[in-house]
Short mmCIF file of C-alpha atoms in Angstrom, two decimals:
data_model
loop_
_atom_site.label_atom_id
_atom_site.label_comp_id
_atom_site.label_asym_id
_atom_site.label_seq_id
_atom_site.Cartn_x
_atom_site.Cartn_y
_atom_site.Cartn_z
CA THR P 110 133.90 123.28 98.89
CA LYS P 111 132.21 125.18 101.70
CA GLN P 112 128.68 123.80 102.02
CA ILE P 113 128.44 120.28 100.62
CA ARG P 114 128.26 117.55 103.25
CA ILE P 115 131.04 114.96 103.07
CA GLY P 116 130.06 111.43 103.93
CA TYR P 117 131.72 108.07 104.44
CA GLY P 118 129.80 105.72 102.22
CA VAL P 119 130.75 103.61 104.14
CA CYS P 120 133.47 102.88 106.70
CA ILE P 121 133.50 99.10 107.28
CA LEU P 122 133.92 99.08 111.05
CA PRO P 123 134.99 95.40 111.44
CA TYR P 124 138.10 96.21 109.36
CA HIS P 125 139.36 99.05 111.58
CA HIS P 126 140.25 99.77 115.19
CA PRO P 127 137.54 102.07 116.60
CA VAL P 128 140.09 104.51 118.02
CA ARG P 129 141.61 104.98 114.56
CA VAL P 130 138.17 105.52 113.05
CA ALA P 131 137.34 108.10 115.71
CA GLU P 132 140.59 109.98 115.10
CA ARG P 133 140.20 110.07 111.32
CA VAL P 134 136.56 111.15 111.38
CA ALA P 135 137.27 113.87 113.95
CA LEU P 136 140.23 115.19 111.96
CA LEU P 137 138.18 115.43 108.76
CA ASP P 138 135.36 117.06 110.70
CA GLN P 139 137.78 119.72 111.93
CA LEU P 140 139.24 120.29 108.45
CA THR P 141 135.76 120.74 106.96
CA ASP P 142 134.31 122.89 109.76
CA GLY P 143 131.85 120.21 110.77
CA ARG P 144 130.58 118.76 107.49
CA ILE P 145 131.33 115.06 108.03
CA GLU P 146 128.69 112.32 108.07
CA LEU P 147 129.79 108.83 109.17
CA GLY P 148 128.25 105.96 107.25
CA THR P 149 129.16 102.54 108.62
CA GLY P 150 128.71 98.97 107.49
CA ARG P 151 129.77 95.32 107.74
CA SER P 152 130.40 94.45 104.04
CA ASN P 153 129.71 90.92 102.77
CA ALA P 154 131.20 87.45 103.07
CA TYR P 155 133.05 87.70 99.73
CA GLU P 156 135.14 90.62 100.98
CA GLN P 157 135.25 89.61 104.65
CA THR P 158 136.76 86.20 103.95
CA GLY P 159 139.21 87.79 101.52
CA LEU P 160 140.53 89.83 104.43
CA GLY P 161 140.61 86.90 106.82
CA ILE P 162 137.61 88.07 108.85
CA ASP P 163 135.03 85.55 110.03
CA PRO P 164 131.64 86.79 108.75
CA ARG P 165 130.05 85.46 111.92
CA ASP P 166 131.98 88.04 113.96
CA THR P 167 131.09 91.13 111.92
CA ARG P 168 127.79 91.88 113.66
CA SER P 169 129.35 91.95 117.12
CA LEU P 170 132.40 93.85 115.80
CA TRP P 171 130.15 96.49 114.28
CA GLU P 172 127.98 96.67 117.42
CA GLU P 173 130.94 97.20 119.71
CA SER P 174 132.56 99.79 117.45
CA ILE P 175 129.39 101.85 116.93
CA ARG P 176 128.96 102.06 120.71
CA MET P 177 132.58 103.05 121.28
CA LEU P 178 132.78 105.90 118.77
CA PRO P 179 130.46 108.43 120.47
CA LYS P 180 132.11 107.76 123.82
CA ILE P 181 135.57 108.35 122.33
CA TRP P 182 134.41 111.66 120.83
CA THR P 183 132.67 112.96 123.95
CA SER P 184 135.01 111.75 126.72
CA ASP P 185 138.04 113.66 127.92
CA GLU P 186 139.60 110.31 128.77
CA PHE P 187 138.36 107.08 127.22
CA GLU P 188 138.58 103.55 128.59
CA TRP P 189 136.97 100.37 127.24
CA LYS P 190 136.83 96.67 128.03
CA GLY P 191 134.78 94.68 125.56
CA GLN P 192 134.44 91.49 123.56
CA HIS P 193 136.76 92.51 120.73
CA TRP P 194 138.51 95.67 121.92
CA ASN P 195 140.31 96.69 125.09
CA VAL P 196 141.57 100.27 125.45
CA PRO P 197 143.34 101.50 128.61
CA LYS P 198 142.50 105.01 129.78
CA ARG P 199 143.70 107.41 127.09
CA ARG P 200 143.01 110.90 125.74
CA VAL P 201 142.01 110.50 122.11
CA LEU P 202 142.45 113.62 119.97
CA PRO P 203 141.27 115.51 118.03
CA LYS P 204 137.63 115.82 119.00
CA PRO P 205 135.04 116.48 116.28
CA PHE P 206 134.11 120.02 115.24
CA GLN P 207 130.41 119.05 115.49
CA LYS P 208 129.12 118.82 119.03
CA PRO P 209 128.52 116.40 120.53
CA HIS P 210 129.56 114.34 117.48
CA PRO P 211 128.76 113.74 113.77
CA ASN P 212 125.67 111.89 112.59
CA MET P 213 126.09 108.15 112.17
CA TYR P 214 124.41 105.79 109.71
CA LEU P 215 124.25 102.09 108.82
CA ALA P 216 124.37 100.68 105.30
CA CYS P 217 121.27 98.47 105.15
CA THR P 218 119.95 95.82 102.77
CA SER P 219 117.08 94.14 104.65
CA PRO P 220 114.21 94.86 107.06
CA ASP P 221 116.30 93.42 109.90
CA SER P 222 119.10 95.91 109.25
CA PHE P 223 116.61 98.80 108.98
CA ARG P 224 115.25 97.84 112.41
CA LEU P 225 118.78 97.56 113.78
CA ALA P 226 119.63 101.09 112.63
CA ALA P 227 116.45 102.39 114.27
CA GLN P 228 117.09 100.51 117.52
CA ARG P 229 120.56 102.06 117.73
CA GLY P 230 119.21 105.53 116.91
CA ILE P 231 121.20 106.00 113.71
CA GLY P 232 120.28 106.79 110.12
CA VAL P 233 119.70 104.38 107.23
CA LEU P 234 121.74 104.27 104.04
CA SER P 235 119.78 101.79 101.95
CA SER P 236 122.15 100.19 99.47
CA THR P 237 119.41 98.31 97.59
CA SER P 238 117.23 99.85 94.90
CA TYR P 239 113.51 99.40 95.55
CA ALA P 240 110.21 100.07 93.87
CA VAL P 241 108.74 103.05 95.70
CA ASN P 242 105.64 101.14 96.83
CA VAL P 243 107.88 98.44 98.36
CA LEU P 244 110.18 101.02 99.92
CA ALA P 245 107.28 102.83 101.59
CA ASP P 246 106.65 99.86 103.91
CA LEU P 247 110.35 99.63 104.81
CA VAL P 248 110.55 103.33 105.66
CA LYS P 249 107.52 102.83 107.89
CA ILE P 250 109.24 99.92 109.67
CA TYR P 251 112.25 102.16 110.37
CA ARG P 252 110.24 105.15 111.61
CA GLU P 253 108.12 102.97 113.92
CA ALA P 254 111.18 101.24 115.38
CA LEU P 255 112.75 104.65 116.08
CA GLN P 256 110.00 105.30 118.62
CA THR P 257 111.64 102.83 121.03
CA ALA P 258 115.27 103.52 120.07
CA GLU P 259 118.07 103.25 122.60
CA PRO P 260 120.62 105.47 120.83
CA VAL P 261 124.29 104.56 120.93
CA GLY P 262 125.17 108.25 120.61
CA GLU P 263 124.07 111.46 122.26
CA PHE P 264 121.05 111.89 119.97
CA ILE P 265 118.87 110.09 117.43
CA THR P 266 119.59 110.54 113.72
CA ASN P 267 116.21 110.14 112.03
CA PHE P 268 117.26 109.83 108.40
CA TRP P 269 116.66 107.60 105.39
CA GLY P 270 118.94 107.83 102.37
CA ASN P 271 118.51 105.53 99.38
CA ASN P 272 120.89 104.53 96.61
CA VAL P 273 119.19 104.83 93.22
CA HIS P 274 120.57 104.29 89.73
CA ALA P 275 119.90 107.44 87.75
CA PHE P 276 120.46 109.25 84.48
CA CYS P 277 119.02 112.48 83.10
CA ASP P 278 118.97 113.51 79.43
CA ASP P 279 116.69 115.52 77.16
CA ASP P 280 115.88 112.26 75.36
CA ASP P 281 113.51 110.67 77.87
CA GLN P 282 113.52 107.11 76.52
CA TYR P 283 117.27 107.06 75.91
CA ALA P 284 117.93 108.09 79.52
CA LYS P 285 115.60 105.43 80.91
CA ASP P 286 117.08 102.70 78.72
CA LEU P 287 120.64 103.63 79.71
CA ALA P 288 119.86 103.80 83.44
CA ALA P 289 118.06 100.44 83.30
CA GLN P 290 120.96 98.80 81.49
CA SER P 291 123.42 100.36 83.93
CA MET P 292 121.54 98.92 86.91
CA LYS P 293 121.19 95.46 85.37
CA THR P 294 124.92 95.38 84.63
CA PHE P 295 125.63 96.56 88.18
CA PHE P 296 123.70 93.54 89.49
CA GLY P 297 125.09 91.15 86.89
CA PRO P 298 125.92 87.50 87.74
CA ASP P 299 129.67 88.20 87.56
CA LYS P 300 129.56 90.71 90.43
CA PRO P 301 130.99 89.56 93.80
CA TYR P 302 128.00 90.87 95.73
CA ILE P 303 125.74 88.59 93.63
CA GLN P 304 127.90 85.46 93.47
CA GLY P 305 127.05 82.93 96.15
CA ARG P 306 123.59 84.36 96.78
CA ILE P 307 121.32 81.51 95.66
CA ASN P 308 118.16 83.61 95.54
CA ALA P 309 119.78 86.88 94.44
CA TYR P 310 117.50 87.55 91.49
CA GLU P 311 114.35 86.49 93.28
CA GLU P 312 115.23 88.99 96.02
CA LEU P 313 115.88 91.73 93.47
CA LEU P 314 112.62 91.02 91.66
CA GLU P 315 110.75 91.28 94.95
CA ALA P 316 112.51 94.55 95.83
CA TRP P 317 111.67 95.96 92.40
CA GLY P 318 107.97 95.21 92.76
CA GLY P 319 107.74 91.68 91.34
CA VAL P 320 107.32 90.36 87.82
CA PRO P 321 105.17 92.86 85.87
CA ASP P 322 101.88 91.77 84.34
CA HIS P 323 103.21 91.66 80.80
CA LEU P 324 105.88 89.10 81.84
CA GLN P 325 103.67 86.99 84.11
CA ALA P 326 102.57 84.72 81.27
CA ASP P 327 106.19 83.77 80.61
CA PHE P 328 107.62 83.72 84.11
CA GLY P 329 104.84 83.57 86.71
CA ARG P 330 104.63 79.77 86.57
CA TRP P 331 108.41 79.38 86.76
CA LEU P 332 108.74 81.61 89.81
CA ARG P 333 106.36 79.38 91.76
CA GLN P 334 108.43 76.24 91.23
CA SER P 335 110.66 74.62 93.85
CA ASP P 336 114.45 74.67 93.41
CA GLU P 337 114.40 71.07 92.09
CA GLU P 338 111.66 71.95 89.63
CA HIS P 339 113.69 75.00 88.59
CA LYS P 340 116.66 72.75 87.83
CA LYS P 341 114.59 70.34 85.77
CA LEU P 342 113.01 73.23 83.89
CA ALA P 343 116.43 74.75 83.29
CA ARG P 344 117.66 71.48 81.75
CA ASP P 345 114.57 71.27 79.57
CA VAL P 346 114.65 74.82 78.23
CA GLY P 347 118.33 75.68 78.58
CA VAL P 348 117.99 78.53 81.09
CA SER P 349 121.14 79.30 83.09
CA LEU P 350 120.91 78.77 86.83
CA ASP P 351 123.96 80.87 87.64
CA SER P 352 123.44 83.02 90.76
CA GLY P 353 119.95 81.72 91.39
CA PRO P 354 116.93 80.15 89.75
CA GLY P 355 117.05 80.64 86.00
CA ALA P 356 113.47 81.85 85.79
CA ALA P 357 114.11 84.71 88.19
CA ARG P 358 117.27 85.69 86.37
CA ALA P 359 115.50 85.57 83.03
CA ALA P 360 112.66 87.72 84.33
CA PHE P 361 115.22 90.15 85.79
CA ALA P 362 116.92 90.42 82.40
CA GLN P 363 113.64 91.19 80.64
CA LEU P 364 112.38 93.90 83.00
CA ASP P 365 111.94 96.90 80.72
CA SER P 366 113.06 100.45 81.43
CA LYS P 367 109.51 101.83 81.48
CA THR P 368 108.48 99.44 84.25
CA LEU P 369 111.59 100.25 86.28
CA ALA P 370 111.10 104.01 85.83
CA ASP P 371 107.36 103.94 86.53
CA ARG P 372 107.99 102.01 89.76
CA GLY P 373 110.74 104.40 90.83
CA VAL P 374 113.40 101.69 90.83
CA ILE P 375 115.46 104.07 88.69
CA ILE P 376 115.33 107.87 88.56
CA ALA P 377 115.73 108.41 84.85
CA GLY P 378 114.44 110.24 81.82
CA ASN P 379 114.19 113.90 80.97
CA PRO P 380 114.20 116.48 83.79
CA ALA P 381 110.41 116.35 84.16
CA SER P 382 110.49 112.56 84.57
CA CYS P 383 113.29 112.77 87.13
CA ILE P 384 111.44 115.43 89.12
CA LYS P 385 108.33 113.25 89.17
CA THR P 386 110.24 110.25 90.52
CA CYS P 387 112.14 112.29 93.13
CA GLN P 388 108.76 113.55 94.33
CA MET P 389 107.60 109.94 94.73
CA TYR P 390 110.54 109.31 97.06
CA GLU P 391 109.86 112.44 99.07
CA ASP P 392 106.19 111.55 99.42
CA ILE P 393 107.00 108.29 101.26
CA GLY P 394 109.45 109.95 103.68
CA VAL P 395 112.84 109.35 102.04
CA ASP P 396 115.15 112.18 103.12
CA GLN P 397 117.77 111.86 100.41
CA VAL P 398 118.40 109.93 97.22
CA MET P 399 122.02 109.07 96.48
CA LEU P 400 122.31 108.84 92.73
CA ILE P 401 124.49 106.16 91.14
CA MET P 402 125.41 107.47 87.70
CA GLN P 403 128.97 106.67 86.68
CA THR P 404 129.13 102.91 86.17
CA GLU P 405 130.85 100.69 83.66
CA THR P 406 127.81 101.25 81.43
CA ILE P 407 127.71 105.06 81.57
CA ALA P 408 130.82 106.89 80.36
CA HIS P 409 132.31 109.72 82.40
CA ASP P 410 131.30 112.50 80.01
CA LYS P 411 127.69 111.29 79.95
CA ALA P 412 127.61 111.02 83.73
CA MET P 413 128.92 114.58 84.06
CA ARG P 414 126.25 115.92 81.71
CA SER P 415 123.61 114.05 83.70
CA ILE P 416 124.92 115.46 86.99
CA GLU P 417 124.77 118.96 85.50
CA LYS P 418 121.18 118.42 84.38
CA PHE P 419 120.18 117.24 87.85
CA GLY P 420 121.85 120.31 89.34
CA LYS P 421 120.32 122.84 86.95
CA GLU P 422 116.93 121.35 86.11
CA VAL P 423 115.91 118.82 88.77
CA ILE P 424 117.11 120.04 92.16
CA PRO P 425 115.72 123.60 91.66
CA ALA P 426 112.23 122.03 91.60
CA PHE P 427 112.74 121.26 95.29
CA GLN P 428 113.03 124.72 96.81
CA GLY P 429 113.44 125.87 100.40
CA ALA P 430 113.12 123.04 102.89
CA LYS P 431 112.75 120.57 100.05
CA ALA P 432 116.25 121.36 98.76
CA ALA P 433 117.81 119.48 101.67
CA LYS P 434 115.90 116.38 100.64
CA ALA P 435 116.47 116.59 96.91
CA ALA P 436 118.79 114.41 94.85
CA VAL P 437 122.52 114.83 95.49
#
């Protein structure tokens, strides 16, 4: 490739020595003539504890590393004394192709992490799918916090990228149904990033715009109950409480593909439908949508056909300056 940007999505900084990260990123940046983007993150307790890392330390580990990286890249000789890392004066090579250094980003899942990215002057990679009307407020929080940023690097990266489950096919309803099922499976109760999160499905429902009107009669009363009332109700009606209150999980399972597509939680349908939803994202200030297509639900050949359709029939609708913000 010669033009496509190549991004880390993401490098978990608490797992790696910052000097090693700086070397690897700089080397790839040289090999690609300056096309590297560095996404960073902290991961979650399930993975952290599996690697023997105390989750309580990951914030400070990430903070220290993200401050070290730009200094390593821009200093002829680098020296550091910190909470987690001590580096005697050394020349660290190679330096990045991009000057002064590549863009940096933080994988975010909550308003607090969006604010943190803004305060540090780096871009957002939102790893949670949202209804567009919910996302609009979060993008606003980020942009406002950027106004008082104290950047860890040499410049501010004003950027919002959002993960979105997607599928494009000539059959509009088929594509929406498949994308919706793919996303629900992705957030299934057996997934490690769901296990242990007591309110996982309540949080997802909120992110996706809440229980729709046509399900309120069945689930609105349940979602207002306390945890103890949830448990009693679950015993009475046989609703599973795995990974959170059974009512929330049941409502999550019954969210239909039309609701999810109309809200922009998924980008799915025929090319016209996908263009319409991408436009919704652009209208609220999202710079890039990162499409999740190949999952355990969507076979490789179907994902490839969908990618081709996005390339030939969706992205061309965003010409000129818009092309940089279109789906990739």
